[in-house]
Amino acid sequence: MWPLNRPIQIAIFGSETPNHSCGLPWLANLPAPVTHIAKSSHANACNTRWQSILAFCGLSVLSPLALAGSEEEIAQLKARIESLEEQLARIEARFTPSPETVKEVPEGRLTTPSSSTHSHRRQAPEVRVSADLRYRLDSINDAAVSSRHHHRVRARASATTRLTERIAVGFGLSTGGVSNDSGNQTLGDGFSLKPVGLDLAYFDWSVSEQLRLVGGKMVNPFYRPGRHHLLFDDDLRPEGLALSLDSGRFFGNASVYWAEERALGPDSLWLGIQGGFRGPISEGLAYTAAAGFYEITNTQGRLPIFTPLGGQGNLLDSNGGYLYGFSQAELSGELEMDVYGYPVTLFLDYVTNTAADTHADGIALGLGIQRDFEPGSWHVSYVYQDLDANAVVGAFTDSDFGGGTSDTRGHVFRAGYWFPGGWRIALRYIDAERGRATDLPRDYRRLQADVGFSY
C-alpha cells in the first residue's frame, strides 16, 4: 500500500502546467507512481489511449485512498479526473478534422491539403511511346556502278501526349543522320556510332471534330493511293503547317511547308491543297478519289533542294540550277474490293508538272492483296511506275525506286508476313531503268529483305 505522505503527479504533454499535483492540497508532498504521459500524434487513437491511462491512474490512486477510507478525497479525485478528460477532449478536437473540411479522395490519387487545389495542374499527362526496328539486307545492281550488297538498320522511337482534349504534341527520333527521306543506316564503318536525328516534333490541334491544324515537323498528311511513293517518300517528314479536314466521305488537306530556307534569297515553299471523296459503291466494293495541286515556289534557276550538287533526276541548267519550276497537278484513286474473301486493292496515281515543257509526267498503277496487319496476315503487291525527269522534285520521291531519283521506269514486287509478337518479314524487288532523259539509260535492279519489329 502506498503511503499517503508521497505525492502522485500527472503531467499532461501540451498543457499549460506541465507539472502539478492534480489540484489536491494534501497531495503536495506525495511521490507519483506515474510521472509523464505523452500525447499521441495520432488523433484517432488519442481518446482510447488517454482513457486507458486515466483508468490506470484512477485505479492506482483510488486503491490507497479506499484503504484510507476517505470518501471526500475520493470524490475530489474523481472530479479532477473528469476535468482532465474534458481537457483531453479539447486537445483531441484540435487534431480531428471536421466533416466539412474532409473531401473524398479518388482511388489511386493522394494529395496533401496544400497541393489539392492545384493537383489537376501537377498531374502528369499520359505519354504514349512507340518504336520500331528494321534490319535489312540490301542488294543493288546498278549498271553504271559496281554491285553493292550491304546490311542496314533503321530504328525509330516517338512519344505523344495529349495536353488537353484538343491539343496533343509529339516528338520522335530516327536513325539516318541528315537524310531527308530515309532512316536507313549502313552497317560496317569500323563499328562507329550511328547518327540519330530529329524525325518528328509537332503539335496537333483539333479545332473541331473534323478539322485539325498540325505544326512543326510531321508525318505527311496528304493522301497517297495504295500508300505508294510517286510524289512523296513514306519517310519524308514535311516541316511547316498543315490543315486537315475529314468529314467521313469528304477529306481535304492544305499545307504551307518550308522546303528550302535561304539566308540570301527567297525561300522555297511547298504550297499544297488536296481534296477527295471516299465511300461504298456496293457490298464488298468501295472507292477513294482525290485531286491535288502542289506548288514549290522559287525553284527555277536555283540549286536543287537538299542536294545542291545534283538534281536527283531533275534536269538542270548550265549553272546547276533547276531547269524548270514545279507546279504539280495530281489525280489519284483506288478501288477496294472483296474477291473470294481476299481484300484486293487497285490504285492509280497520275501527276503532271505544268511548269515544265518536257519530261513532265508521272504515273503509277498498282494491284495489292493484303490481309489486316495482324499475326498470321500477309500481303503481296505489284506496281508499275513511269516517272519523267521533271514530273516531281527528285529529293522527295521514293528513295529506293531507281536509286531514289526521278527519270525512272520499272516494276516493283512486294510480299510480307506478320508473326505473333509484333514482328514481320518482307521482300521487295525492283526492276527498273533510269537516266532516259539524258540519253544514257541504264538498268537498275534492287532486292531488299527485311525483318521488322514493332513495340
Short mmCIF file of C-alpha atoms in Angstrom, two decimals:
data_model
loop_
_atom_site.label_atom_id
_atom_site.label_comp_id
_atom_site.label_asym_id
_atom_site.label_seq_id
_atom_site.Cartn_x
_atom_site.Cartn_y
_atom_site.Cartn_z
CA MET A 1 0.00 0.00 0.00
CA TRP A 2 1.25 3.47 -0.97
CA PRO A 3 1.99 5.79 1.97
CA LEU A 4 -0.25 8.82 1.99
CA ASN A 5 2.62 11.22 2.53
CA ARG A 6 4.03 10.52 -1.04
CA PRO A 7 2.63 12.66 -3.91
CA ILE A 8 1.14 11.40 -7.19
CA GLN A 9 1.93 13.73 -10.14
CA ILE A 10 0.20 13.69 -13.52
CA ALA A 11 1.90 15.72 -16.29
CA ILE A 12 -0.06 16.39 -19.46
CA PHE A 13 2.05 16.99 -22.61
CA GLY A 14 0.88 20.17 -24.26
CA SER A 15 -0.95 21.60 -21.21
CA GLU A 16 -0.13 24.99 -19.80
CA THR A 17 1.12 23.44 -16.50
CA PRO A 18 3.42 20.56 -17.36
CA ASN A 19 3.85 19.51 -13.71
CA HIS A 20 1.26 19.92 -10.96
CA SER A 21 -0.29 17.96 -8.08
CA CYS A 22 -3.75 17.49 -9.56
CA GLY A 23 -5.11 20.41 -7.51
CA LEU A 24 -5.33 18.47 -4.22
CA PRO A 25 -3.63 20.26 -1.29
CA TRP A 26 -2.95 17.14 0.69
CA LEU A 27 -1.06 15.56 -2.24
CA ALA A 28 1.62 18.22 -2.30
CA ASN A 29 4.30 16.04 -0.72
CA LEU A 30 3.43 12.64 -2.27
CA PRO A 31 5.65 10.97 -4.95
CA ALA A 32 3.88 9.80 -8.12
CA PRO A 33 3.76 6.22 -9.49
CA VAL A 34 3.16 7.87 -12.85
CA THR A 35 5.33 10.85 -13.86
CA HIS A 36 4.70 11.69 -17.51
CA ILE A 37 2.16 10.85 -20.13
CA ALA A 38 2.92 11.87 -23.77
CA LYS A 39 0.16 12.81 -26.04
CA SER A 40 -0.11 10.53 -29.11
CA SER A 41 0.37 12.15 -32.50
CA HIS A 42 -2.38 10.05 -33.96
CA ALA A 43 -5.63 11.85 -33.35
CA ASN A 44 -7.87 8.83 -33.90
CA ALA A 45 -6.06 6.81 -31.19
CA CYS A 46 -5.76 9.70 -28.75
CA ASN A 47 -9.06 9.21 -26.91
CA THR A 48 -8.64 5.47 -26.33
CA ARG A 49 -5.05 5.81 -25.18
CA TRP A 50 -5.80 8.60 -22.72
CA GLN A 51 -8.82 6.79 -21.35
CA SER A 52 -6.66 3.76 -20.64
CA ILE A 53 -4.02 5.89 -18.92
CA LEU A 54 -6.60 7.73 -16.86
CA ALA A 55 -8.21 4.49 -15.83
CA PHE A 56 -4.83 3.21 -14.70
CA CYS A 57 -4.13 6.43 -12.81
CA GLY A 58 -7.54 6.30 -11.23
CA LEU A 59 -7.10 2.73 -10.07
CA SER A 60 -3.60 3.45 -8.78
CA VAL A 61 -4.80 6.39 -6.76
CA LEU A 62 -8.17 5.13 -5.68
CA SER A 63 -6.81 1.91 -4.28
CA PRO A 64 -4.73 3.50 -1.48
CA LEU A 65 -7.37 6.13 -0.87
CA ALA A 66 -10.03 3.50 -0.49
CA LEU A 67 -7.90 1.83 2.08
CA ALA A 68 -7.59 5.16 3.84
CA GLY A 69 -11.37 5.31 3.87
CA SER A 70 -11.64 8.95 2.83
CA GLU A 71 -14.82 9.29 0.72
CA GLU A 72 -14.40 13.06 0.47
CA GLU A 73 -10.91 12.75 -1.01
CA ILE A 74 -12.12 10.10 -3.47
CA ALA A 75 -14.86 12.42 -4.66
CA GLN A 76 -12.33 15.22 -5.15
CA LEU A 77 -10.08 12.91 -7.17
CA LYS A 78 -13.00 11.80 -9.39
CA ALA A 79 -13.82 15.42 -10.08
CA ARG A 80 -10.23 16.07 -11.05
CA ILE A 81 -10.22 13.08 -13.41
CA GLU A 82 -13.39 14.36 -15.11
CA SER A 83 -11.69 17.72 -15.56
CA LEU A 84 -8.71 16.02 -17.17
CA GLU A 85 -11.00 14.10 -19.53
CA GLU A 86 -12.58 17.37 -20.67
CA GLN A 87 -9.14 18.84 -21.27
CA LEU A 88 -8.13 15.79 -23.35
CA ALA A 89 -11.31 16.05 -25.40
CA ARG A 90 -10.44 19.66 -26.25
CA ILE A 91 -6.92 18.62 -27.28
CA GLU A 92 -8.28 15.80 -29.44
CA ALA A 93 -10.69 18.17 -31.17
CA ARG A 94 -7.76 20.28 -32.32
CA PHE A 95 -6.32 17.33 -34.27
CA THR A 96 -9.55 15.91 -35.67
CA PRO A 97 -10.77 17.48 -38.97
CA SER A 98 -14.41 18.42 -39.20
CA PRO A 99 -16.61 16.66 -41.78
CA GLU A 100 -16.91 19.93 -43.71
CA THR A 101 -13.15 20.03 -44.34
CA VAL A 102 -12.84 16.40 -45.42
CA LYS A 103 -13.12 15.79 -49.18
CA GLU A 104 -13.43 12.42 -50.81
CA VAL A 105 -10.15 11.41 -52.45
CA PRO A 106 -10.47 9.38 -55.68
CA GLU A 107 -8.99 5.91 -55.58
CA GLY A 108 -5.33 5.83 -56.55
CA ARG A 109 -4.77 9.55 -56.05
CA LEU A 110 -3.49 11.05 -52.80
CA THR A 111 -2.74 14.72 -52.26
CA THR A 112 -1.76 16.90 -49.38
CA PRO A 113 -4.10 19.72 -48.34
CA SER A 114 -1.63 22.32 -49.62
CA SER A 115 -1.48 20.78 -53.10
CA SER A 116 -5.04 19.54 -53.56
CA THR A 117 -6.31 22.76 -55.06
CA HIS A 118 -3.64 22.58 -57.79
CA SER A 119 -3.43 18.82 -58.24
CA HIS A 120 -5.01 18.98 -61.69
CA ARG A 121 -2.16 21.14 -62.89
CA ARG A 122 0.50 18.93 -61.34
CA GLN A 123 -0.84 15.64 -62.59
CA ALA A 124 1.47 14.39 -65.35
CA PRO A 125 -0.29 13.75 -68.68
CA GLU A 126 -0.26 10.25 -70.12
CA VAL A 127 2.59 9.70 -72.59
CA ARG A 128 2.27 7.14 -75.35
CA VAL A 129 5.57 5.72 -76.60
CA SER A 130 6.03 3.62 -79.75
CA ALA A 131 9.10 2.33 -81.56
CA ASP A 132 10.17 0.09 -84.41
CA LEU A 133 13.34 -1.57 -85.62
CA ARG A 134 14.11 -2.90 -89.09
CA TYR A 135 17.09 -4.97 -90.21
CA ARG A 136 17.58 -5.03 -93.99
CA LEU A 137 19.76 -6.90 -96.46
CA ASP A 138 20.02 -4.51 -99.42
CA SER A 139 21.46 -5.77 -102.70
CA ILE A 140 21.86 -3.22 -105.53
CA ASN A 141 22.86 -3.85 -109.12
CA ASP A 142 23.27 -0.53 -110.95
CA ALA A 143 24.69 -0.87 -114.46
CA ALA A 144 26.59 2.42 -114.05
CA VAL A 145 28.45 1.34 -110.93
CA SER A 146 29.60 -1.90 -109.34
CA SER A 147 27.11 -4.07 -107.50
CA ARG A 148 26.72 -3.47 -103.78
CA HIS A 149 25.47 -5.77 -101.04
CA HIS A 150 25.14 -4.19 -97.62
CA HIS A 151 23.30 -4.55 -94.33
CA ARG A 152 21.28 -1.66 -92.95
CA VAL A 153 19.23 -0.85 -89.87
CA ARG A 154 16.51 1.64 -89.16
CA ALA A 155 15.44 2.44 -85.61
CA ARG A 156 12.73 4.91 -84.69
CA ALA A 157 11.07 5.97 -81.46
CA SER A 158 8.35 8.52 -80.83
CA ALA A 159 6.31 9.82 -77.93
CA THR A 160 2.96 11.60 -77.99
CA THR A 161 0.91 13.10 -75.22
CA ARG A 162 -2.44 14.84 -75.06
CA LEU A 163 -2.25 18.06 -73.07
CA THR A 164 -5.96 18.80 -73.36
CA GLU A 165 -8.93 17.26 -75.11
CA ARG A 166 -8.00 19.21 -78.24
CA ILE A 167 -4.20 19.63 -78.14
CA ALA A 168 -1.57 16.91 -78.48
CA VAL A 169 2.18 17.12 -79.03
CA GLY A 170 4.61 14.61 -80.48
CA PHE A 171 8.35 14.04 -80.63
CA GLY A 172 10.38 11.39 -82.45
CA LEU A 173 13.94 10.33 -83.24
CA SER A 174 15.26 8.18 -86.07
CA THR A 175 18.50 6.82 -87.44
CA GLY A 176 19.63 8.07 -90.82
CA GLY A 177 21.63 11.16 -89.91
CA VAL A 178 20.86 14.08 -92.21
CA SER A 179 18.87 12.14 -94.81
CA ASN A 180 15.54 13.74 -95.65
CA ASP A 181 13.71 10.65 -96.91
CA SER A 182 15.26 7.57 -95.32
CA GLY A 183 16.09 6.32 -91.84
CA ASN A 184 18.38 3.56 -93.10
CA GLN A 185 21.86 3.39 -91.63
CA THR A 186 24.52 1.23 -93.31
CA LEU A 187 26.50 -1.09 -91.04
CA GLY A 188 30.24 -1.64 -91.31
CA ASP A 189 32.09 1.62 -90.67
CA GLY A 190 34.57 0.36 -88.09
CA PHE A 191 31.78 -0.18 -85.53
CA SER A 192 31.32 3.58 -85.30
CA LEU A 193 28.42 5.26 -83.58
CA LYS A 194 25.49 5.82 -85.91
CA PRO A 195 23.86 9.25 -86.17
CA VAL A 196 20.36 9.83 -84.88
CA GLY A 197 18.30 12.82 -85.93
CA LEU A 198 15.07 14.65 -85.17
CA ASP A 199 12.32 12.81 -87.01
CA LEU A 200 9.18 14.38 -85.51
CA ALA A 201 8.41 17.50 -83.49
CA TYR A 202 4.87 18.80 -83.83
CA PHE A 203 1.67 19.98 -82.19
CA ASP A 204 -1.75 18.69 -83.24
CA TRP A 205 -4.69 20.97 -82.51
CA SER A 206 -8.18 19.54 -83.07
CA VAL A 207 -10.01 22.71 -84.00
CA SER A 208 -13.21 20.68 -84.21
CA GLU A 209 -14.20 17.05 -84.59
CA GLN A 210 -13.49 17.30 -88.32
CA LEU A 211 -10.70 19.89 -88.59
CA ARG A 212 -7.09 19.62 -87.39
CA LEU A 213 -4.15 22.01 -87.51
CA VAL A 214 -0.68 20.48 -87.27
CA GLY A 215 2.52 22.47 -86.99
CA GLY A 216 6.20 21.52 -86.85
CA LYS A 217 7.98 18.51 -88.35
CA MET A 218 5.26 15.97 -89.02
CA VAL A 219 4.05 12.86 -90.81
CA ASN A 220 2.90 13.77 -94.31
CA PRO A 221 -0.91 14.21 -94.15
CA PHE A 222 -1.58 14.07 -97.91
CA TYR A 223 -3.43 11.06 -99.23
CA ARG A 224 -1.34 8.59 -101.27
CA PRO A 225 -3.24 5.87 -103.18
CA GLY A 226 -2.08 2.41 -102.22
CA ARG A 227 0.43 4.08 -99.88
CA HIS A 228 2.70 4.42 -102.91
CA HIS A 229 5.60 6.88 -103.15
CA LEU A 230 5.21 8.57 -106.54
CA LEU A 231 5.41 12.15 -105.23
CA PHE A 232 6.47 11.69 -101.62
CA ASP A 233 8.59 9.04 -99.92
CA ASP A 234 6.98 7.39 -96.91
CA ASP A 235 9.80 8.57 -94.61
CA LEU A 236 9.56 12.20 -95.75
CA ARG A 237 8.70 14.50 -92.81
CA PRO A 238 7.47 17.89 -94.07
CA GLU A 239 8.12 20.99 -91.97
CA GLY A 240 5.64 23.82 -91.51
CA LEU A 241 1.87 23.97 -91.10
CA ALA A 242 -0.87 21.67 -92.37
CA LEU A 243 -4.65 21.76 -92.15
CA SER A 244 -6.62 18.52 -92.48
CA LEU A 245 -10.38 18.05 -92.84
CA ASP A 246 -12.16 14.72 -92.52
CA SER A 247 -15.95 14.66 -92.54
CA GLY A 248 -16.38 10.99 -93.31
CA ARG A 249 -16.93 10.80 -97.04
CA PHE A 250 -15.08 14.03 -97.85
CA PHE A 251 -11.48 14.73 -96.86
CA GLY A 252 -9.04 17.51 -97.62
CA ASN A 253 -5.53 18.73 -96.83
CA ALA A 254 -3.70 22.03 -97.23
CA SER A 255 -0.12 22.91 -96.38
CA VAL A 256 2.46 25.67 -96.12
CA TYR A 257 5.80 23.87 -95.82
CA TRP A 258 9.30 25.34 -95.87
CA ALA A 259 11.06 23.16 -98.47
CA GLU A 260 14.23 25.29 -98.55
CA GLU A 261 15.09 28.26 -96.34
CA ARG A 262 17.68 30.60 -97.87
CA ALA A 263 19.57 33.26 -95.96
CA LEU A 264 20.49 35.20 -99.14
CA GLY A 265 17.39 34.68 -101.23
CA PRO A 266 13.67 33.90 -101.20
CA ASP A 267 12.60 30.68 -99.54
CA SER A 268 11.10 27.78 -101.46
CA LEU A 269 7.70 26.93 -100.02
CA TRP A 270 5.67 23.81 -100.64
CA LEU A 271 2.10 25.08 -101.02
CA GLY A 272 -0.28 22.16 -101.33
CA ILE A 273 -4.01 21.57 -101.48
CA GLN A 274 -5.88 18.30 -101.90
CA GLY A 275 -9.50 17.18 -101.76
CA GLY A 276 -11.18 13.84 -102.17
CA PHE A 277 -14.17 11.58 -101.62
CA ARG A 278 -14.49 8.02 -100.39
CA GLY A 279 -17.37 5.67 -99.81
CA PRO A 280 -19.03 2.39 -100.76
CA ILE A 281 -20.18 1.56 -104.26
CA SER A 282 -21.84 -1.71 -103.44
CA GLU A 283 -21.40 -4.55 -100.99
CA GLY A 284 -17.73 -5.52 -100.95
CA LEU A 285 -16.70 -2.60 -103.18
CA ALA A 286 -15.51 0.87 -102.09
CA TYR A 287 -13.69 3.75 -103.74
CA THR A 288 -11.43 6.70 -102.93
CA ALA A 289 -10.79 9.52 -105.41
CA ALA A 290 -8.70 12.66 -104.92
CA ALA A 291 -7.20 15.62 -106.75
CA GLY A 292 -4.39 17.86 -105.59
CA PHE A 293 -2.12 20.72 -106.62
CA TYR A 294 1.36 21.38 -105.24
CA GLU A 295 3.42 24.48 -105.95
CA ILE A 296 7.10 24.52 -104.96
CA THR A 297 7.93 28.21 -105.09
CA ASN A 298 11.23 29.83 -106.15
CA THR A 299 12.88 26.77 -107.66
CA GLN A 300 13.59 27.52 -111.33
CA GLY A 301 17.22 28.54 -111.78
CA ARG A 302 18.09 27.79 -108.17
CA LEU A 303 20.24 24.99 -106.81
CA PRO A 304 18.37 21.74 -106.15
CA ILE A 305 16.60 21.28 -102.84
CA PHE A 306 18.53 19.23 -100.30
CA THR A 307 21.17 18.05 -102.83
CA PRO A 308 22.62 21.26 -104.31
CA LEU A 309 25.30 19.35 -106.24
CA GLY A 310 22.84 17.11 -108.08
CA GLY A 311 19.24 17.18 -109.19
CA GLN A 312 18.36 13.58 -108.23
CA GLY A 313 16.95 13.01 -111.70
CA ASN A 314 15.65 16.56 -112.33
CA LEU A 315 17.11 18.37 -115.34
CA LEU A 316 19.46 21.26 -114.51
CA ASP A 317 20.59 24.38 -116.38
CA SER A 318 24.18 25.31 -117.17
CA ASN A 319 24.62 26.87 -113.72
CA GLY A 320 23.47 23.77 -111.87
CA GLY A 321 20.02 25.16 -111.05
CA TYR A 322 16.62 23.64 -111.78
CA LEU A 323 15.77 23.93 -115.47
CA TYR A 324 12.06 24.28 -114.62
CA GLY A 325 9.93 25.09 -111.63
CA PHE A 326 7.40 22.77 -110.06
CA SER A 327 3.62 23.23 -110.30
CA GLN A 328 2.27 19.71 -109.91
CA ALA A 329 -1.31 18.63 -110.58
CA GLU A 330 -2.26 15.18 -109.30
CA LEU A 331 -5.19 12.82 -109.87
CA SER A 332 -5.38 9.65 -107.80
CA GLY A 333 -7.78 6.96 -106.71
CA GLU A 334 -8.21 3.37 -105.61
CA LEU A 335 -10.79 0.63 -105.52
CA GLU A 336 -11.06 -1.78 -102.61
CA MET A 337 -12.96 -4.99 -103.22
CA ASP A 338 -13.56 -8.39 -101.72
CA VAL A 339 -12.58 -11.21 -104.08
CA TYR A 340 -13.42 -14.66 -102.68
CA GLY A 341 -12.71 -13.41 -99.18
CA TYR A 342 -9.46 -11.65 -100.08
CA PRO A 343 -9.17 -7.84 -99.80
CA VAL A 344 -7.91 -6.60 -103.17
CA THR A 345 -6.84 -3.02 -103.93
CA LEU A 346 -6.37 -1.39 -107.34
CA PHE A 347 -4.88 2.10 -107.47
CA LEU A 348 -3.83 4.81 -109.91
CA ASP A 349 -1.67 7.87 -109.30
CA TYR A 350 -1.00 10.43 -112.05
CA VAL A 351 0.96 13.67 -111.83
CA THR A 352 1.98 16.33 -114.32
CA ASN A 353 4.26 19.33 -113.81
CA THR A 354 2.57 22.24 -115.56
CA ALA A 355 5.70 24.40 -115.13
CA ALA A 356 7.88 22.09 -117.24
CA ASP A 357 7.94 21.94 -121.04
CA THR A 358 9.40 18.45 -121.35
CA HIS A 359 9.62 15.22 -119.34
CA ALA A 360 6.77 16.41 -117.12
CA ASP A 361 4.52 13.41 -116.42
CA GLY A 362 4.44 10.52 -114.00
CA ILE A 363 2.13 7.57 -113.43
CA ALA A 364 1.89 4.58 -111.10
CA LEU A 365 -0.52 1.62 -111.40
CA GLY A 366 -0.77 -0.94 -108.64
CA LEU A 367 -2.52 -4.12 -107.51
CA GLY A 368 -2.36 -5.42 -103.96
CA ILE A 369 -3.81 -8.26 -101.88
CA GLN A 370 -3.47 -7.60 -98.21
CA ARG A 371 -4.87 -9.01 -95.01
CA ASP A 372 -5.09 -6.93 -91.85
CA PHE A 373 -1.86 -6.13 -90.05
CA GLU A 374 -2.43 -8.91 -87.52
CA PRO A 375 -0.45 -12.04 -86.59
CA GLY A 376 -0.81 -14.57 -89.37
CA SER A 377 -1.70 -11.97 -92.02
CA TRP A 378 0.20 -11.41 -95.26
CA HIS A 379 0.30 -9.23 -98.35
CA VAL A 380 1.53 -9.28 -101.94
CA SER A 381 1.56 -6.39 -104.42
CA TYR A 382 2.74 -5.25 -107.82
CA VAL A 383 3.34 -1.70 -109.08
CA TYR A 384 4.31 -0.32 -112.47
CA GLN A 385 5.79 3.18 -112.38
CA ASP A 386 6.90 5.58 -115.11
CA LEU A 387 8.25 8.88 -113.77
CA ASP A 388 9.67 11.58 -116.06
CA ALA A 389 12.67 13.65 -115.03
CA ASN A 390 10.78 16.88 -114.28
CA ALA A 391 7.47 15.47 -113.06
CA VAL A 392 8.27 15.68 -109.34
CA VAL A 393 11.00 17.01 -107.06
CA GLY A 394 13.68 14.33 -107.13
CA ALA A 395 14.56 14.89 -103.47
CA PHE A 396 11.04 13.96 -102.35
CA THR A 397 10.15 10.86 -104.39
CA ASP A 398 10.69 7.20 -103.39
CA SER A 399 14.24 6.83 -102.03
CA ASP A 400 14.56 3.20 -103.25
CA PHE A 401 12.93 3.00 -106.68
CA GLY A 402 15.56 3.65 -109.35
CA GLY A 403 18.07 4.79 -106.74
CA GLY A 404 15.86 7.47 -105.21
CA THR A 405 15.51 9.78 -108.23
CA SER A 406 13.02 10.83 -110.86
CA ASP A 407 13.61 9.86 -114.51
CA THR A 408 12.88 6.19 -113.84
CA ARG A 409 10.62 3.46 -115.16
CA GLY A 410 10.04 -0.09 -113.99
CA HIS A 411 8.32 -2.68 -111.82
CA VAL A 412 8.07 -3.31 -108.07
CA PHE A 413 7.13 -6.66 -106.49
CA ARG A 414 6.46 -6.94 -102.75
CA ALA A 415 5.46 -9.62 -100.25
CA GLY A 416 5.28 -9.78 -96.47
CA TYR A 417 4.08 -11.79 -93.48
CA TRP A 418 3.24 -10.79 -89.89
CA PHE A 419 4.12 -13.09 -86.98
CA PRO A 420 2.78 -13.10 -83.42
CA GLY A 421 4.70 -10.87 -81.06
CA GLY A 422 4.91 -7.77 -83.28
CA TRP A 423 7.49 -8.85 -85.85
CA ARG A 424 7.36 -9.43 -89.60
CA ILE A 425 9.36 -10.31 -92.69
CA ALA A 426 9.15 -8.58 -96.08
CA LEU A 427 10.68 -8.78 -99.55
CA ARG A 428 10.82 -6.13 -102.26
CA TYR A 429 12.31 -6.49 -105.73
CA ILE A 430 12.75 -3.53 -108.08
CA ASP A 431 13.42 -3.97 -111.80
CA ALA A 432 13.81 -0.51 -113.29
CA GLU A 433 15.51 1.69 -115.86
CA ARG A 434 16.91 5.15 -115.13
CA GLY A 435 18.53 8.06 -116.98
CA ARG A 436 16.31 8.14 -120.05
CA ALA A 437 16.14 11.96 -120.24
CA THR A 438 19.94 12.21 -120.54
CA ASP A 439 20.07 9.64 -123.36
CA LEU A 440 22.12 7.41 -121.08
CA PRO A 441 19.57 4.84 -119.91
CA ARG A 442 20.79 2.02 -117.72
CA ASP A 443 19.30 -0.88 -115.82
CA TYR A 444 18.74 -0.72 -112.10
CA ARG A 445 17.82 -3.77 -110.04
CA ARG A 446 17.44 -4.00 -106.28
CA LEU A 447 16.48 -6.70 -103.78
CA GLN A 448 15.54 -5.87 -100.19
CA ALA A 449 14.93 -8.48 -97.47
CA ASP A 450 13.62 -7.10 -94.18
CA VAL A 451 12.98 -8.28 -90.65
CA GLY A 452 10.97 -5.73 -88.69
CA PHE A 453 9.87 -5.35 -85.08
CA SER A 454 7.27 -3.01 -83.61
CA TYR A 455 6.98 -2.36 -79.89
#
